[in-house]
GROMACS .gro file of C-alpha atoms in nm:
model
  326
    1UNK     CA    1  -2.872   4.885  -0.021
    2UNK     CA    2  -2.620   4.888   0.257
    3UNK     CA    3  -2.750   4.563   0.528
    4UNK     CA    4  -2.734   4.678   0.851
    5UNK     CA    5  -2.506   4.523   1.141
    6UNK     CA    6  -2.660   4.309   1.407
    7UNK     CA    7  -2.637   4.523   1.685
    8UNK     CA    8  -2.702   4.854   1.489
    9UNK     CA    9  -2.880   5.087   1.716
   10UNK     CA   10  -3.120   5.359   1.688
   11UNK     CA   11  -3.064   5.655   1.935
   12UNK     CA   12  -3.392   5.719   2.069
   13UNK     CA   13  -3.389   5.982   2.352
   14UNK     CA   14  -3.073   6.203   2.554
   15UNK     CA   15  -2.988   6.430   2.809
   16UNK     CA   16  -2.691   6.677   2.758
   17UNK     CA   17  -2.436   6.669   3.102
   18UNK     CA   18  -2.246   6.916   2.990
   19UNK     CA   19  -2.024   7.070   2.684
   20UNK     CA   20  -1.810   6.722   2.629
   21UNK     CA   21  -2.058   6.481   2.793
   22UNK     CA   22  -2.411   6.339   2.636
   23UNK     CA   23  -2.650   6.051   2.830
   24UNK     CA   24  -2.857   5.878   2.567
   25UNK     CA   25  -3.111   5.595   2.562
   26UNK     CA   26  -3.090   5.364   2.234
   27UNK     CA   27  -3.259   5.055   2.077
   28UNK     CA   28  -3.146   4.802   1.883
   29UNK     CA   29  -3.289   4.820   1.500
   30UNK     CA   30  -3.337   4.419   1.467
   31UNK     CA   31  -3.544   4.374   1.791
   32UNK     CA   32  -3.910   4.397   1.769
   33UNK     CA   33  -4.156   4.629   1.925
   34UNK     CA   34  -4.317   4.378   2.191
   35UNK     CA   35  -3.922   4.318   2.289
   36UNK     CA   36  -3.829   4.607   2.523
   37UNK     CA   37  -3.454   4.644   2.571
   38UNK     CA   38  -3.273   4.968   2.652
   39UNK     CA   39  -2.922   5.051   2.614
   40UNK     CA   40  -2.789   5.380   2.764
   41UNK     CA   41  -2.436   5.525   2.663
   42UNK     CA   42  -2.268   5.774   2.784
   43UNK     CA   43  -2.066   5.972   2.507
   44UNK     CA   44  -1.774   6.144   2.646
   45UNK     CA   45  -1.589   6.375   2.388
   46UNK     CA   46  -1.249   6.411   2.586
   47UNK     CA   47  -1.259   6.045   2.679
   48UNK     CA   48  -1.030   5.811   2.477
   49UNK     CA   49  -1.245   5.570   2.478
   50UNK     CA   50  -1.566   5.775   2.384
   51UNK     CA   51  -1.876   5.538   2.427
   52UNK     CA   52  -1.985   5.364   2.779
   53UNK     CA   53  -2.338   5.191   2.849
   54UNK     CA   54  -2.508   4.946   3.072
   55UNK     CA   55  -2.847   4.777   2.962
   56UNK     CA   56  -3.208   4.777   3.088
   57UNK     CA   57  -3.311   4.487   2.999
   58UNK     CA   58  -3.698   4.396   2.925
   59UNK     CA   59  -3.755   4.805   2.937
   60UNK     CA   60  -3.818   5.050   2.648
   61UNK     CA   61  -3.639   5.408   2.818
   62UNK     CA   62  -3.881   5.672   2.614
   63UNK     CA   63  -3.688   6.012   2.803
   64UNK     CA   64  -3.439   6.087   3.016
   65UNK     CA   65  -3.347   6.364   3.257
   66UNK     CA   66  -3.066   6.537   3.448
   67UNK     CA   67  -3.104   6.772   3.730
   68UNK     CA   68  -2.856   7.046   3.772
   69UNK     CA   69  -2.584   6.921   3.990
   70UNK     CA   70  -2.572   7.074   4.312
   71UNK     CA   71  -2.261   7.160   4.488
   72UNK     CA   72  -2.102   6.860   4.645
   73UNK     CA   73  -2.365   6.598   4.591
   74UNK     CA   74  -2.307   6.303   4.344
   75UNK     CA   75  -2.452   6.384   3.979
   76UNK     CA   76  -2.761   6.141   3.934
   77UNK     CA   77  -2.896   6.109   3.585
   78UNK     CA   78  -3.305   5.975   3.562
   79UNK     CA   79  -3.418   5.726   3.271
   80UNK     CA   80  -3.806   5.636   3.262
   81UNK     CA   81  -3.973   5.335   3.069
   82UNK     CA   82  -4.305   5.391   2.930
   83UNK     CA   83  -4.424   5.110   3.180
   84UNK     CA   84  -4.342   5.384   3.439
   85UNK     CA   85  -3.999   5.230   3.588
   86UNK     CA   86  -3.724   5.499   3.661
   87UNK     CA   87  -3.383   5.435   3.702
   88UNK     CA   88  -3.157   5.654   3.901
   89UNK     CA   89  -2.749   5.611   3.723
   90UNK     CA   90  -2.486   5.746   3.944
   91UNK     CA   91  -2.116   5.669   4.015
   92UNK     CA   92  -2.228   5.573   4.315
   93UNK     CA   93  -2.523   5.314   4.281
   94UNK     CA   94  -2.830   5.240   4.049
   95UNK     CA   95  -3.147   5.206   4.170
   96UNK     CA   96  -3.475   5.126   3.940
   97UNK     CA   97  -3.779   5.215   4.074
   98UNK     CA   98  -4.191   5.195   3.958
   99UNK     CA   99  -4.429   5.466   3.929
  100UNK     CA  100  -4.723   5.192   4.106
  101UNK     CA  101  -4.995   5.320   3.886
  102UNK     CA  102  -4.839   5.365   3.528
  103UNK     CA  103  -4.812   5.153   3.249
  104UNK     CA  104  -4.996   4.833   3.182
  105UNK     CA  105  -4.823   4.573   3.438
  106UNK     CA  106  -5.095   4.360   3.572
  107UNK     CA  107  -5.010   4.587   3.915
  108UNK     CA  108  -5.098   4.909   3.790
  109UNK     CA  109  -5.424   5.082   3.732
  110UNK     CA  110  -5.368   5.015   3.400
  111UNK     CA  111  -5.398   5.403   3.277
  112UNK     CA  112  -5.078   5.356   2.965
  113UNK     CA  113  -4.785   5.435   2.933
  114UNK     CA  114  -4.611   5.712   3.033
  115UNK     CA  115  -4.386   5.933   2.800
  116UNK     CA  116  -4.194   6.224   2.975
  117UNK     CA  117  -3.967   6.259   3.236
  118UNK     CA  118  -3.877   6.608   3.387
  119UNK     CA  119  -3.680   6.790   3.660
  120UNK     CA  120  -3.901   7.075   3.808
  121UNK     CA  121  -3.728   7.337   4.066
  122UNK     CA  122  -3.583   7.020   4.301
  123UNK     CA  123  -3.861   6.759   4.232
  124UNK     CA  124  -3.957   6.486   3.951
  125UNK     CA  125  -4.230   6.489   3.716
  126UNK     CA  126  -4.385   6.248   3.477
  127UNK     CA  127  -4.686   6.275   3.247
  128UNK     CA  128  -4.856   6.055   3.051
  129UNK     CA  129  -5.123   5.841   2.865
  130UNK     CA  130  -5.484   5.903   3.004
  131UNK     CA  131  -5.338   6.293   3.138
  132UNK     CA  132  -5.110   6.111   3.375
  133UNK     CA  133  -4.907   6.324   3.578
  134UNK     CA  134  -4.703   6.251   3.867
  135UNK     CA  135  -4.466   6.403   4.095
  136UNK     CA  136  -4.222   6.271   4.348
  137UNK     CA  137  -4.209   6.327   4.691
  138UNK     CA  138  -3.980   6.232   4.961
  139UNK     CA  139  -4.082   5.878   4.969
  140UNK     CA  140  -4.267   5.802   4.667
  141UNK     CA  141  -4.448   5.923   4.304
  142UNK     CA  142  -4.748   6.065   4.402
  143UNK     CA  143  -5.016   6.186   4.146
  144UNK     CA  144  -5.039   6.520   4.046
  145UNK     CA  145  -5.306   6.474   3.810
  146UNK     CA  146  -5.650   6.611   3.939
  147UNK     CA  147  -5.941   6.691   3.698
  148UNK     CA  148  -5.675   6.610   3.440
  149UNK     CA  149  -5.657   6.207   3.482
  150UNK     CA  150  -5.902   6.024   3.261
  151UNK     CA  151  -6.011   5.715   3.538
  152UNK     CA  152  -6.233   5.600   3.281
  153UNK     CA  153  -6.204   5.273   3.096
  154UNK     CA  154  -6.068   5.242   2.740
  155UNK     CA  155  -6.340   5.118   2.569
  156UNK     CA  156  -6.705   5.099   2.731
  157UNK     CA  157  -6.939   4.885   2.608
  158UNK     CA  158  -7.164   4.978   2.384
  159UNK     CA  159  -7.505   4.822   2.222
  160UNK     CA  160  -7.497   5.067   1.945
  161UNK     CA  161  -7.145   5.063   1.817
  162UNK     CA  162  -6.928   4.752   1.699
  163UNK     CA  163  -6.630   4.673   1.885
  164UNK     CA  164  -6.402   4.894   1.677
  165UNK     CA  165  -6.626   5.153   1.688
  166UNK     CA  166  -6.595   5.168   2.008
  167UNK     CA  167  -6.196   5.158   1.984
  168UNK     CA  168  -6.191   5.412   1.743
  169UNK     CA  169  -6.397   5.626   1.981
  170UNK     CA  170  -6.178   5.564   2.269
  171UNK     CA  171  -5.926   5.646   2.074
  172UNK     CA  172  -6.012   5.941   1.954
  173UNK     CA  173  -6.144   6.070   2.323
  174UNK     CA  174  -5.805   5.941   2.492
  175UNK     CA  175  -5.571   6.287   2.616
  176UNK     CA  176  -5.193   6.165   2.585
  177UNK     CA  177  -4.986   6.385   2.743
  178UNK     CA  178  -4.629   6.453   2.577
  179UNK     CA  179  -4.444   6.700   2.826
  180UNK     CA  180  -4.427   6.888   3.133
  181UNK     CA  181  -4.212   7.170   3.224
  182UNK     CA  182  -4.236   7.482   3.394
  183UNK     CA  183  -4.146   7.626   3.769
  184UNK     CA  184  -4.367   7.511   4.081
  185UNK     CA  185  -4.637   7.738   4.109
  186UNK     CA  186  -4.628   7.757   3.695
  187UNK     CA  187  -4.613   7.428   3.569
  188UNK     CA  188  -4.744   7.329   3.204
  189UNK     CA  189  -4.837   6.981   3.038
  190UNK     CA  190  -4.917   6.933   2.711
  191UNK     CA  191  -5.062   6.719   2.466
  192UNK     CA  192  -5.273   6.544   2.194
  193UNK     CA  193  -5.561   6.755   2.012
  194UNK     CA  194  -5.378   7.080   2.111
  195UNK     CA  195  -5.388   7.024   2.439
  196UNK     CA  196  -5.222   7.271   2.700
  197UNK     CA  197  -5.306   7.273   3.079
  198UNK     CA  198  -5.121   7.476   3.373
  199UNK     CA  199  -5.085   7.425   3.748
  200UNK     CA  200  -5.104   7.788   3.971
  201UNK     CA  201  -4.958   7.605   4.242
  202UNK     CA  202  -5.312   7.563   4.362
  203UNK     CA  203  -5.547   7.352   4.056
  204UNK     CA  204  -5.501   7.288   3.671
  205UNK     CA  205  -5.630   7.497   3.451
  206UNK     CA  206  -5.739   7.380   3.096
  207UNK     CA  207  -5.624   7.625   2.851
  208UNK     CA  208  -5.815   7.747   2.536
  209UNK     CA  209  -5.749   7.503   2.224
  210UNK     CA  210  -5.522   7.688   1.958
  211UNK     CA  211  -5.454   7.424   1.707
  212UNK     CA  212  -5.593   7.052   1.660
  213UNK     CA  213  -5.207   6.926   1.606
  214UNK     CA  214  -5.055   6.682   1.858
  215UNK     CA  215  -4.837   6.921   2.099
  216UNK     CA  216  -4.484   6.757   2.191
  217UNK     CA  217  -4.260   6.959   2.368
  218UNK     CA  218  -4.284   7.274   2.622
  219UNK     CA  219  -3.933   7.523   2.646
  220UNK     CA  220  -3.940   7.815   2.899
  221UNK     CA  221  -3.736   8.098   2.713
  222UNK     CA  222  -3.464   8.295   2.892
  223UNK     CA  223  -3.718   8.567   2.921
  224UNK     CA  224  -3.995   8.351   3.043
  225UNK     CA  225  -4.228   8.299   2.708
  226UNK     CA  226  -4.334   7.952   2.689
  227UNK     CA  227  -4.259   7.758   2.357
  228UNK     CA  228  -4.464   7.466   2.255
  229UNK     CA  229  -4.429   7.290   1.927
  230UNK     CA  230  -4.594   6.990   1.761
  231UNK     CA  231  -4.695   6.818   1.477
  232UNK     CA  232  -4.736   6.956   1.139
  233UNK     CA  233  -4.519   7.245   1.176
  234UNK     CA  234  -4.725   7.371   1.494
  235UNK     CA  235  -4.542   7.689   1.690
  236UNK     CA  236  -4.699   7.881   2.012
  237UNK     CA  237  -4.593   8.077   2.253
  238UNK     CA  238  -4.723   8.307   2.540
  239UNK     CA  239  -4.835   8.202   2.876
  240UNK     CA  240  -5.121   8.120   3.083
  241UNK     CA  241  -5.142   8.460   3.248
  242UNK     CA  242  -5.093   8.657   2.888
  243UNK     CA  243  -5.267   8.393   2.682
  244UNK     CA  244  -5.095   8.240   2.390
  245UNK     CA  245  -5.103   8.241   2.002
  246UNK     CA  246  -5.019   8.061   1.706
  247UNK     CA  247  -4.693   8.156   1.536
  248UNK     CA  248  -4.690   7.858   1.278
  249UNK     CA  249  -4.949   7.633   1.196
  250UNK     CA  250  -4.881   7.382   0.850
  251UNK     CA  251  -4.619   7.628   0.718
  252UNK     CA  252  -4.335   7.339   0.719
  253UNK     CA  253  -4.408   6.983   0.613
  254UNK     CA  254  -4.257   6.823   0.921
  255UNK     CA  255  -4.361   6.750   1.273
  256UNK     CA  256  -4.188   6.944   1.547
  257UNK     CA  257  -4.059   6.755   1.857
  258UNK     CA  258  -3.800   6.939   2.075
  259UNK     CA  259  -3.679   7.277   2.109
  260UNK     CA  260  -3.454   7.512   2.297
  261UNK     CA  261  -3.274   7.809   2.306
  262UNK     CA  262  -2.929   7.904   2.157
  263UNK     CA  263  -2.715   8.265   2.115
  264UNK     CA  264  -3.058   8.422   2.177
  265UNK     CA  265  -3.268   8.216   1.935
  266UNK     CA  266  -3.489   7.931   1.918
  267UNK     CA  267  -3.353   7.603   1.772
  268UNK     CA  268  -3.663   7.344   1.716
  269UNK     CA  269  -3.607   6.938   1.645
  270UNK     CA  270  -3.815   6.764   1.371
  271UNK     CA  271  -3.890   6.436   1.157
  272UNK     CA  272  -3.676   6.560   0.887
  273UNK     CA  273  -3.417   6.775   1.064
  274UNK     CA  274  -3.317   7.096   1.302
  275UNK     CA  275  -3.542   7.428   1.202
  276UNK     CA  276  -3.396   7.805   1.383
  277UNK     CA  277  -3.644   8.049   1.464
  278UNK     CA  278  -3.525   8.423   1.320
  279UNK     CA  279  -3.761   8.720   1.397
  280UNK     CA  280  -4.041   8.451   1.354
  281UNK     CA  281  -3.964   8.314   1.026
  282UNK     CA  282  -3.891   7.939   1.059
  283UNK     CA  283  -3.572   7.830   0.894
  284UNK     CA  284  -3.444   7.488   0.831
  285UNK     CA  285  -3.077   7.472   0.893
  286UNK     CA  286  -2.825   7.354   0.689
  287UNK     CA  287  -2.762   7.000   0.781
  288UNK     CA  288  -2.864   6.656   0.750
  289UNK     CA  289  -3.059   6.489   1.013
  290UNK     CA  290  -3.376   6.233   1.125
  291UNK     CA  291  -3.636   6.242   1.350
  292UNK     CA  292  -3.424   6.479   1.585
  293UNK     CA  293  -3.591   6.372   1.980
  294UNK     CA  294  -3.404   6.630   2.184
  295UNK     CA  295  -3.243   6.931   2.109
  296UNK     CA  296  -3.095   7.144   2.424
  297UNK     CA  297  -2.836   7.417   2.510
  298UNK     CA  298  -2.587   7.326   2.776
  299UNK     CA  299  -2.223   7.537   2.893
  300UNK     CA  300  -2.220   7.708   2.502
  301UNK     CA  301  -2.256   7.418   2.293
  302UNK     CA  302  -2.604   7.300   2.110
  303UNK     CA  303  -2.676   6.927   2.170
  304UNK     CA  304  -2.914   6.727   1.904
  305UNK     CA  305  -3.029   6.379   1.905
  306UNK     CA  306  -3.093   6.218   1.590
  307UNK     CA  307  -3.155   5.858   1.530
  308UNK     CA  308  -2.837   5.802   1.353
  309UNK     CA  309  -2.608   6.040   1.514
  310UNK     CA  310  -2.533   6.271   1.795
  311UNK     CA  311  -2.471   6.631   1.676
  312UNK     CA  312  -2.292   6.964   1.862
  313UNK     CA  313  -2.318   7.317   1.747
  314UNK     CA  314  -2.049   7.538   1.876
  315UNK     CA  315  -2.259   7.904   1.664
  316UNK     CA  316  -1.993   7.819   1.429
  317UNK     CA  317  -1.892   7.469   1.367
  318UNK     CA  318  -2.136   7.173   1.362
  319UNK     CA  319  -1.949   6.835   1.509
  320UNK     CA  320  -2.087   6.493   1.416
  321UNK     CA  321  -2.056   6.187   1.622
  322UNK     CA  322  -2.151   5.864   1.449
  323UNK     CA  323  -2.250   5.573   1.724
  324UNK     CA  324  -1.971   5.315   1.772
  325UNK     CA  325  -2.217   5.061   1.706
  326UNK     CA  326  -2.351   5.199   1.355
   0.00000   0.00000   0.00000
């Protein structure tokens, strides 16, 4: 068995920039899980040099974002910590700022941590642990989270139950939310137990429960069908005017947690590699890959983050890239 370096890192969560250009959040493999540290690279395909990073220390990044640039403004690029801190990367300056109420700092209202990051027609989203969502505003993240927030505590006491029954129970009644997408006036979250929930613009509306699978990522087709995909091989589509159905449901043995579009079909990331979508049959495709985080289109290329290696589709070609530090 090969021993792995010191420094070996896992690649943990990205946001494609453009065709040559990747932003990715990685951990180091020898660190433990109550030791937060964050290292974000920059792999640049046309660059000699390839890899560039900086460090967050003391924070675990768990997803990243970048808005479409906007015609002479500087290109920012977000990273959020599931304690709820958000750093803003430009050439110009960093700035790290907290979400007040997320996470479980002894400052915030101790709701959990917070998992998703996400760019929304010109404003930033987050959703999270509890049904956290927020949304910033000029000065500040504001919650954007009524009737979905649950302001209850973790574990109530209880006379009849033991302490771990009473875990298990919180547990088991606790809504973790996984993503958010969608356009203002049509926004979606979703999350554990099959949960899906959209925003009119005016309220939230809980949807109807299709599946009991955890639900991990949201994609907004070309033509405006919304994809969601989760665990156990879990596809559905549809919308919250037209209603949505189940198009997979324990067909694959794997657990779904990205997806996107590509040349007109739908390319989904999983546990045990990248699946294509062809006039609804699910296909695995034909290379090797683990526990694929993102997957996204950007300028005509296919970007996929594994957590050994960085991968870019071209519809014909399939390029590798191997971290530096691996």
């Amino acid at each position: 068995m090969s021993l792995k370096q010191p420094n070996s890192l896992i690649m943990n969560t990205g946001s494609a920039i453009n065709r040559d250009m990747y932003y990715m959040s990685c951990s180091f493999v020898d660190r433990t899980f109550d030791e937060p540290y964050s290292r974000l690279f920059f792999y640049q395909d046309k660059n000699k040099d390839k890899w560039f990073y900086h460090d967050l220390p003391d924070l675990h990044v768990v997803s990243t974002c970048f808005p479409p640039p906007t015609s002479g403004a500087t290109r920012k690029i977000y990273a959020l910590s599931e304690e709820g801190y958000v750093e803003c990367f430009s050439r110009d300056a960093i700035s790290v700022e907290k979400i007040q109420d997320a996470g479980l700092d002894p400052s915030s209202k101790m709701y959990g941590y917070v998992n998703k990051i996400k760019h929304i027609d010109g404003q930033l989203y987050s959703c999270g642990h509890r049904g956290q969502i927020y949304r910033r505003n000029e000065s500040t993240w504001e919650h954007f989270d009524d009737g979905i927030l649950q302001k209850n505590k973790l574990i109530i006491a209880n006379t009849d139950m033991s302490f771990m029954e009473s875990v298990k129970l919180s547990i088991d009644e606790t809504l973790d939310l996984f993503d958010i997408d969608g356009s203002t006036g049509d926004i979606y979250v979703v999350g554990t137990d099959g949960f899906v929930a959209n925003h009119d613009g005016a309220q939230w509306h809980k949807l109807p429960r299709l599946t009991a699978a955890d639900l991990h990522c949201i994609y907004i087709s070309s033509s405006g069908i919304v994809w969601v995909v989760g665990s156990q091989g879990t596809i559905i589509n549809g919308s919250a005017r037209l209603g949505f159905k189940v198009l997979a449901r324990k067909k694959i043995d794997a657990d779904f947690y990205s997806a996107t579009e590509f040349q007109n079909d739908i390319y989904i990331g999983a546990n045990n590699g990248i699946y294509k979508l062809i006039d609804n049959t699910i296909k695995k495709v034909d290379i090797t890959a683990k526990e694929v985080s993102s997957i996204e289109s950007k300028d005509g290329v296919l970007w996929a983050l594994s957590s050994e290696k960085l991968l870019r589709f071209d519809g014909v070609r399939w390029d590798e890239f191997v971290h530096i530090d691996n």
